[in-house]
Tab-separated table of C-alpha atoms in Angstrom:
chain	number	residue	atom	x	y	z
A	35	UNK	CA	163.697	-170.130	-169.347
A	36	UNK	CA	166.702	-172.445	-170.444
A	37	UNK	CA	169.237	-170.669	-168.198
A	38	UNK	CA	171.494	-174.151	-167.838
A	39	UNK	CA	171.716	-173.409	-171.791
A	40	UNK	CA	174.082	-169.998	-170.364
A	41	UNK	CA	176.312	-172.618	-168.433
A	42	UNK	CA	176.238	-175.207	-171.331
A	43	UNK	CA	177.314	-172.852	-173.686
A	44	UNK	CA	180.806	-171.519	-172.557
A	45	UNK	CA	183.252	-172.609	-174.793
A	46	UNK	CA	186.835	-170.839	-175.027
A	47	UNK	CA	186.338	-169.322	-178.756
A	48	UNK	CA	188.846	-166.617	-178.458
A	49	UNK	CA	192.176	-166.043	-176.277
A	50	UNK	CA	195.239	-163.926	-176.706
A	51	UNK	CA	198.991	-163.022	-174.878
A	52	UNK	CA	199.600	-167.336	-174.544
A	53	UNK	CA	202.890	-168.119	-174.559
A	54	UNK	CA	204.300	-171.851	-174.611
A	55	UNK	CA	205.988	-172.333	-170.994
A	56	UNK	CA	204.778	-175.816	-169.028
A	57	UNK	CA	203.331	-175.729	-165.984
A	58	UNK	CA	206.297	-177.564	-164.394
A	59	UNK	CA	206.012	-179.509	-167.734
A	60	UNK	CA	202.715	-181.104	-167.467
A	61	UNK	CA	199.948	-179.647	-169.898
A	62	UNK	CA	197.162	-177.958	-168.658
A	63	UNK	CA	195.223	-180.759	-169.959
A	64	UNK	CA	192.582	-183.555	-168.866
A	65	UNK	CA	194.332	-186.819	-169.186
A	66	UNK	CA	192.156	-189.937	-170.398
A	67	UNK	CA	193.111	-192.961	-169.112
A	68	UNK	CA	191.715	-196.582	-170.166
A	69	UNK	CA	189.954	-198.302	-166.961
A	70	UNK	CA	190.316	-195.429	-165.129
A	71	UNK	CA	187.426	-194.566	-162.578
A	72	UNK	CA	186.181	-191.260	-160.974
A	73	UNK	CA	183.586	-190.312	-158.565
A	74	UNK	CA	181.983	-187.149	-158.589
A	75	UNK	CA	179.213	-185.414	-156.362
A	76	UNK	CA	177.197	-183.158	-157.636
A	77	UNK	CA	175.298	-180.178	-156.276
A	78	UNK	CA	173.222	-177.021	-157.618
A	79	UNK	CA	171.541	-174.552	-156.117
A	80	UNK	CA	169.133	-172.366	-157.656
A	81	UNK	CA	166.973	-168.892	-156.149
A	82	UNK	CA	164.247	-167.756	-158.286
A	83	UNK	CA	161.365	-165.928	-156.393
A	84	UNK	CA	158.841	-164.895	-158.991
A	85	UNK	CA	157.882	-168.102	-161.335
A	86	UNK	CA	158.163	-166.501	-164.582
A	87	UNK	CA	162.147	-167.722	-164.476
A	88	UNK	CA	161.712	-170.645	-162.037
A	89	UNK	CA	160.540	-172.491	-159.291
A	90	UNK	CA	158.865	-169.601	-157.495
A	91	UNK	CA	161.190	-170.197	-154.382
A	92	UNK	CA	164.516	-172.133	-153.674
A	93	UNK	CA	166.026	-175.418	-155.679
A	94	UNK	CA	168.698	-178.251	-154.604
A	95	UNK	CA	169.712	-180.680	-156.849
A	96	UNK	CA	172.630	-183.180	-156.449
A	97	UNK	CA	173.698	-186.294	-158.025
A	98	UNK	CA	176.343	-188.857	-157.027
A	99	UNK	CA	178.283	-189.774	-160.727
A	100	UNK	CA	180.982	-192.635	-161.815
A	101	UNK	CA	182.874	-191.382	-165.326
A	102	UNK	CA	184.755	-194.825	-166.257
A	103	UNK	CA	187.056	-194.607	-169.045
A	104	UNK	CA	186.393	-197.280	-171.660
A	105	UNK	CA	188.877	-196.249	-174.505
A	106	UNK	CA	190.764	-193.480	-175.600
A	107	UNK	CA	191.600	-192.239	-178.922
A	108	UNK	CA	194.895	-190.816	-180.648
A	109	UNK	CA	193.968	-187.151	-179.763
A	110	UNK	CA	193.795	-187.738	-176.187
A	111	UNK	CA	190.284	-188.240	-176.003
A	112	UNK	CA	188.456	-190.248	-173.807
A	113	UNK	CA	185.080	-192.854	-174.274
A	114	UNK	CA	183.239	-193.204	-171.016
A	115	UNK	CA	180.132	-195.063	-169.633
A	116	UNK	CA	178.964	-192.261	-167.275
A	117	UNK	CA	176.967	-193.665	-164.512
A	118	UNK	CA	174.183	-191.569	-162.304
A	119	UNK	CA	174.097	-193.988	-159.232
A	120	UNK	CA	172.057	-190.903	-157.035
A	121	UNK	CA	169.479	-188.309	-156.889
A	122	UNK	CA	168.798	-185.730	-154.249
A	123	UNK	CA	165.907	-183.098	-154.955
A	124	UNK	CA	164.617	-180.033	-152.782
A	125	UNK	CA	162.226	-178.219	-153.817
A	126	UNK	CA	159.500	-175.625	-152.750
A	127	UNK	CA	156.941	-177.321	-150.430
A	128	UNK	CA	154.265	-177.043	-152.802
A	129	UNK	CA	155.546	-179.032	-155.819
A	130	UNK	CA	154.806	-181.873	-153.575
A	131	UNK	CA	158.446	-183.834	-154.680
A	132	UNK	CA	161.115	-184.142	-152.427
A	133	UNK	CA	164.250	-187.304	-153.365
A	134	UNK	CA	166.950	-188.719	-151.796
A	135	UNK	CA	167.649	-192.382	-152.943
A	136	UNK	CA	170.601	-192.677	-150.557
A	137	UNK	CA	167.976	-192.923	-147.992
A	138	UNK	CA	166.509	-195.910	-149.608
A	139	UNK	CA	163.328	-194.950	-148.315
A	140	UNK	CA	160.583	-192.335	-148.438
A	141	UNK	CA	161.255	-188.640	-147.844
A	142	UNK	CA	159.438	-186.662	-145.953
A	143	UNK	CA	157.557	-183.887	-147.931
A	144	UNK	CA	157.300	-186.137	-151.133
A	145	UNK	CA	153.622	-186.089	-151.371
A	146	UNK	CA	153.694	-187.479	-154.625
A	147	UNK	CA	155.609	-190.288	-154.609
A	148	UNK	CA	158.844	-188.871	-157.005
A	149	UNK	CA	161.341	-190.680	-154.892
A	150	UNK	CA	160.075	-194.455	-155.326
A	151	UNK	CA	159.868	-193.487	-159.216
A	152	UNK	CA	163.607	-192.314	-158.896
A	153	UNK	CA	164.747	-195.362	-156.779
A	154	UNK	CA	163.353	-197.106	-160.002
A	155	UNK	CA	164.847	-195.518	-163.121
A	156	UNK	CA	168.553	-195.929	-160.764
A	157	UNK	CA	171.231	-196.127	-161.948
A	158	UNK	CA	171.189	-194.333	-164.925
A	159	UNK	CA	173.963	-194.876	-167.543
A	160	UNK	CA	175.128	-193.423	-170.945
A	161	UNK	CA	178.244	-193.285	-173.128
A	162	UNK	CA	180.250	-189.764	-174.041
A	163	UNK	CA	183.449	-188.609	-175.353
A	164	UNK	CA	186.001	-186.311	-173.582
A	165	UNK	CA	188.361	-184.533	-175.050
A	166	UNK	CA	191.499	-183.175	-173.234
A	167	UNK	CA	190.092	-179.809	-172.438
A	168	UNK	CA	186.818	-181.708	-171.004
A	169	UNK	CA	184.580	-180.972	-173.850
A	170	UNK	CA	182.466	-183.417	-174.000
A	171	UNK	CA	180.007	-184.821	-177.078
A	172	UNK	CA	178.474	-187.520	-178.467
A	173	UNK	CA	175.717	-187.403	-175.452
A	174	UNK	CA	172.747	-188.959	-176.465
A	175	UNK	CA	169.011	-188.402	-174.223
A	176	UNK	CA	167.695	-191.446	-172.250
A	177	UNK	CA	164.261	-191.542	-174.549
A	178	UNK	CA	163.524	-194.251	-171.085
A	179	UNK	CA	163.870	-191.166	-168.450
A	180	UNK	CA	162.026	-188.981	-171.271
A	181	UNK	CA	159.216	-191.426	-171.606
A	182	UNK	CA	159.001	-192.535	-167.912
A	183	UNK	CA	159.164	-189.041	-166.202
A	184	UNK	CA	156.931	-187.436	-168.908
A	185	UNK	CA	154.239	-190.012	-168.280
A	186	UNK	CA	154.433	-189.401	-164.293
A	187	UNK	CA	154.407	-185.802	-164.438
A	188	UNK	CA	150.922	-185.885	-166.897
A	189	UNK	CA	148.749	-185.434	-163.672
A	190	UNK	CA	151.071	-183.454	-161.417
A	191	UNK	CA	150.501	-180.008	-160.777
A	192	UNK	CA	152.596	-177.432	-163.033
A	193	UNK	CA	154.875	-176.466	-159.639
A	194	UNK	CA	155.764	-180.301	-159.745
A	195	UNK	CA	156.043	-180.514	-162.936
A	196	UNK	CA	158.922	-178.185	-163.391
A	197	UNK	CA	160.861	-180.011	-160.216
A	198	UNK	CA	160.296	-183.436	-161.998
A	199	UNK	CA	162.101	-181.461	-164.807
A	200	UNK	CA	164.956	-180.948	-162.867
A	201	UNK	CA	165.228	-184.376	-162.147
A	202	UNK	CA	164.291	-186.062	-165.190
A	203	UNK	CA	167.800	-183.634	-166.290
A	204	UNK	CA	169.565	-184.964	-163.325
A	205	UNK	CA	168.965	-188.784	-164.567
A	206	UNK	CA	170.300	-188.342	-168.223
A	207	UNK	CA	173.668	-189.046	-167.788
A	208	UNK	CA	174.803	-188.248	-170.941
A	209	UNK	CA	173.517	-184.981	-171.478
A	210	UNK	CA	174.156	-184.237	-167.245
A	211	UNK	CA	178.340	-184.797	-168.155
A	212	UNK	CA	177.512	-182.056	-170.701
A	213	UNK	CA	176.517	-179.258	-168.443
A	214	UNK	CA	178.723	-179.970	-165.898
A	215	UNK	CA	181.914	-180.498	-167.836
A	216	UNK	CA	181.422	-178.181	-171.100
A	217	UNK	CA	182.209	-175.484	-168.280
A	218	UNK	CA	185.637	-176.426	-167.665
A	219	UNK	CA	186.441	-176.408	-170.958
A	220	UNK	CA	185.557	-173.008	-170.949
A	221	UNK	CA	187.673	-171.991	-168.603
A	222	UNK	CA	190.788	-173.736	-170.257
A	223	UNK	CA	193.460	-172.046	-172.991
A	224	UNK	CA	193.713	-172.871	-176.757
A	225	UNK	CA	197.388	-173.653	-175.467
A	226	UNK	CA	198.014	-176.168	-173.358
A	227	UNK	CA	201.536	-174.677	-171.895
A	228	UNK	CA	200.941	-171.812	-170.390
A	229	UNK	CA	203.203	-169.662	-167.781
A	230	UNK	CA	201.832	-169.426	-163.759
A	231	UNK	CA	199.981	-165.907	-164.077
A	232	UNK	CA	198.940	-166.221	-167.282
A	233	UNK	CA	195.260	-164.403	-168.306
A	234	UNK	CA	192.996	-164.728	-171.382
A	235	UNK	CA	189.677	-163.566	-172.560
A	236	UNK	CA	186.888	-166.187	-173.596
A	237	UNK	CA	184.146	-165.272	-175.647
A	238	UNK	CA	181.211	-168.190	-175.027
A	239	UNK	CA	178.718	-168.224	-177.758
A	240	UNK	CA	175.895	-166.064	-177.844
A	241	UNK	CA	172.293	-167.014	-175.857
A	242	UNK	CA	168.532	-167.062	-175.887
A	243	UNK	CA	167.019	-165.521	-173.037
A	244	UNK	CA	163.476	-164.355	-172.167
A	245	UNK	CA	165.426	-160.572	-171.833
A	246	UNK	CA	166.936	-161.162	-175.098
A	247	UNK	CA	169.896	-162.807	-177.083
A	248	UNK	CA	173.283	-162.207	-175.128
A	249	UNK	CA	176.364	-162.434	-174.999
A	250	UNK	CA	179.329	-163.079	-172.809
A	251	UNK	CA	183.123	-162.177	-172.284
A	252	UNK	CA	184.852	-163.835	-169.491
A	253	UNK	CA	188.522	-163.245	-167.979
A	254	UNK	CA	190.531	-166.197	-166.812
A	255	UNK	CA	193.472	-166.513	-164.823
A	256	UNK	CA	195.975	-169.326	-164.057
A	257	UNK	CA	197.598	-169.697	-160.894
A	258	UNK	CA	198.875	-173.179	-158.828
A	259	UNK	CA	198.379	-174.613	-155.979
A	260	UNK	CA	201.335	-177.484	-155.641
A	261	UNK	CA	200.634	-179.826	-158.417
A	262	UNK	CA	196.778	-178.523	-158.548
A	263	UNK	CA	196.208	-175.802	-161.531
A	264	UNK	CA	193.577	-173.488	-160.818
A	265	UNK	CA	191.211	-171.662	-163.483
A	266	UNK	CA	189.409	-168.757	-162.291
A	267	UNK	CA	187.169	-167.014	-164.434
A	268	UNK	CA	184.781	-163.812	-164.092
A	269	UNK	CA	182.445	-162.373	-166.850
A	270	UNK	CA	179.422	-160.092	-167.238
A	271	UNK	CA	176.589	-160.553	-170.151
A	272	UNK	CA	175.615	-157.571	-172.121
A	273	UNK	CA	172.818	-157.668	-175.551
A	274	UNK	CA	174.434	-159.095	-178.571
A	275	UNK	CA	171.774	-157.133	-180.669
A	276	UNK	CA	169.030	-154.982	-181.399
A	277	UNK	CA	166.403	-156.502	-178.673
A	278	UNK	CA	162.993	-157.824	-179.480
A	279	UNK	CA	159.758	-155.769	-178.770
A	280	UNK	CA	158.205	-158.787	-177.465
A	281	UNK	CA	160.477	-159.866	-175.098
A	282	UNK	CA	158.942	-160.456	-171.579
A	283	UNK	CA	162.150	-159.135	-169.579
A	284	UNK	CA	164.512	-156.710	-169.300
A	285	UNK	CA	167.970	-157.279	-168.232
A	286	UNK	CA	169.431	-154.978	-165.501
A	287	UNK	CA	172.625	-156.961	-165.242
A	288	UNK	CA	174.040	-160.853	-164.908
A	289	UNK	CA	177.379	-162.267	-163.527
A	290	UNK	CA	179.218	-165.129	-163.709
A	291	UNK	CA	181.989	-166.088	-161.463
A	292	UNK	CA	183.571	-170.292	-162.082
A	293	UNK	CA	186.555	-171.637	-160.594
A	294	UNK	CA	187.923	-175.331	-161.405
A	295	UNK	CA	190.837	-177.001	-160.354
A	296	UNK	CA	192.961	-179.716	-161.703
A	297	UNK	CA	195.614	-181.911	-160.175
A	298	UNK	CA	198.491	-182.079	-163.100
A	299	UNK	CA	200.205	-185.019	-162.098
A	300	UNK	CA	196.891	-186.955	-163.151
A	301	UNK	CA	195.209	-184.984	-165.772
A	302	UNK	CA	192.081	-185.445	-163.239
A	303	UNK	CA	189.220	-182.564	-162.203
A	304	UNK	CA	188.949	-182.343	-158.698
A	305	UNK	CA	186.731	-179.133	-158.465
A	306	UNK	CA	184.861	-177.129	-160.106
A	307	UNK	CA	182.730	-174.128	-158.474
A	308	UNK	CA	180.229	-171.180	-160.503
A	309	UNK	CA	178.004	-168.845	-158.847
A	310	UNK	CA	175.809	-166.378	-161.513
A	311	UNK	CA	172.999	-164.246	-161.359
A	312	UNK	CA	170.843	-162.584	-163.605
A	313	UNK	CA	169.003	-159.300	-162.426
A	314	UNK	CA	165.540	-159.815	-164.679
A	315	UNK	CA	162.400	-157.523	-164.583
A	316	UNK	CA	158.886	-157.818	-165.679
A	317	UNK	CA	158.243	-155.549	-168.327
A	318	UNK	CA	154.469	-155.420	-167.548
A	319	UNK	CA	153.215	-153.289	-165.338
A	320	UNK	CA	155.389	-152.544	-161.864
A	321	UNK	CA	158.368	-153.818	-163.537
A	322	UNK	CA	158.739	-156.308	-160.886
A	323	UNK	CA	162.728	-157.889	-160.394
A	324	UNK	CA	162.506	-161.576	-161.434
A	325	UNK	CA	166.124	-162.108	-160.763
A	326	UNK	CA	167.314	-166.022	-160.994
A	327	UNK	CA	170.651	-167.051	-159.689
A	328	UNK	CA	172.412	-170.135	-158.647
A	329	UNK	CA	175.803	-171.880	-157.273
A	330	UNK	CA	176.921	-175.208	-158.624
A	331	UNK	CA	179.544	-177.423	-157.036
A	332	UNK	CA	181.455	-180.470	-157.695
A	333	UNK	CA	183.861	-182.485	-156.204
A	334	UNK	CA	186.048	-185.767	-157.045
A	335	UNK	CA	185.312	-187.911	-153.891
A	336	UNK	CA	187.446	-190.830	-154.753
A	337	UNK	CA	189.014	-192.400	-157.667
A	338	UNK	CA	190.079	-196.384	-156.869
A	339	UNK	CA	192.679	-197.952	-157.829
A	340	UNK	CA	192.980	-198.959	-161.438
């Protein structure tokens, strides 16, 4: 199941009660600054016991990122070369992969051999556009880390397969600035001045699951922290229509719970955090839970001087 498409997806389509009042007059706004250079570190963690939604067991994956700002454009947005300089994977013990090229050797519990093949594909790089909200497009797949990772996964066992998934994901940096950015901009208003306190509702476009198209609304609130805005946001998913017959779940419930925060002064991310679950179950017989939930987290670590 495609649940990084539920994360993907949020977009701010809908928002009311915004009034124009600065946040000590600086927009609530990502600003995009020529030769400009950010480090990011990457983590998500994901729980899915039964294997009809996952791994069958627990799932870390982290990257290290550079975003360098190349150009900007007369609407505020931002080129950049994004850059995936590291890889860490764990996975259940017997997809046989384990990766951490920071270690610049082999892992223990990598049976079959996914961090050398990592250690070569590094680093990664491709080219996207940022717009002030951190909306980001023009991401194009590395057909390399397509080609390469498909080819090494032929002979692996399916529980490998899906964890060389992950990281063939984790490598294509365009597409990786995507789904970890498109959330922000989620999160922020249609107006860019808004008053300490203010709330809005989002309304993220509707998605395929195995339980069924749905849909989300999300509440999002505005509050400071010094110079640092912070965007908290909690939603629920319910059906968005009649559901299918042939559907291999049911949905008891699903969360989602993000929080980012931006300094200001810089127009620069320096956190974002989500946590979501989705209660699945089997339809079959038993109507075992098959629920799938995660935490993702990332963090500026440094951004040297220009």
């Amino acid at each position: 199941m495609r649940v990084r498409s539920v994360i993907a997806a949020l977009g701010v389509l809908a928002a009311s009660g915004l009034t124009s009042c600065g946040p000590g007059g600086a927009p609530l706004r990502l600003h995009h600054d020529t030769k400009r250079r950010l480090s990011y570190e990457l983590e998500q963690h994901e729980e899915a016991p039964h294997p009809l939604v996952g791994l069958g067991g627990s799932l870390d994956v982290g990257a290290s990122i550079d975003l360098a700002c190349i150009g900007s454009e007369p609407d505020g947005s931002g080129h950049y070369e994004v850059t995936v300089r590291n890889v860490k994977l764990t996975a259940p013990a017997d997809t046989g992969a384990a990766v951490d090229t920071k270690l610049g050797r082999p892992v223990p519990g990598d049976k079959i051999g996914a961090n050398a093949v990592v250690m070569s594909l590094l680093p990664r790089t491709g080219v996207v556009v940022m717009d002030t909200t951190g909306s980001v497009s023009g991401a194009k797949s590395d057909i390399e880390i397509g080609k390469h990772v498909s080819d090494f996964m032929r002979t692996k066992p399916v529980a490998a397969r899906k964890a060389l998934y992950r990281l063939a994901e984790t490598l294509d940096a365009g597409p990786l600035a995507v789904r970890w950015w498109n959330p922000v901009a989620a999160l922020l208003p249609p107006n860019e001045h808004v008053p300490t306190g203010t709330t809005w509702t989002a309304t993220p476009p509707e998605i395929d699951t195995p339980a069924g198209r749905l849909i989300a609304k999300i509440d999002v609130t505005f509050t400071r922290e010094g110079d640092v805005a912070v965007l908290t946001g909690k939603g629920t998913f319910s059906p968005a229509g009649p559901l299918l017959e042939s559907r291999s779940l049911d949905l008891d419930g699903a969360s989602l719970a993000m929080t980012a925060k931006i300094d200001l002064a810089r127009g620069v991310l320096v956190s974002y955090d989500e946590t979501g679950r989705f209660d699945f179950r089997l339809r079959g017989e038993g109507k075992l839970a098959a629920p799938w939930a995660h935490t993702r987290k990332l963090r500026l670590v440094e951004e040297p001087t220009k």
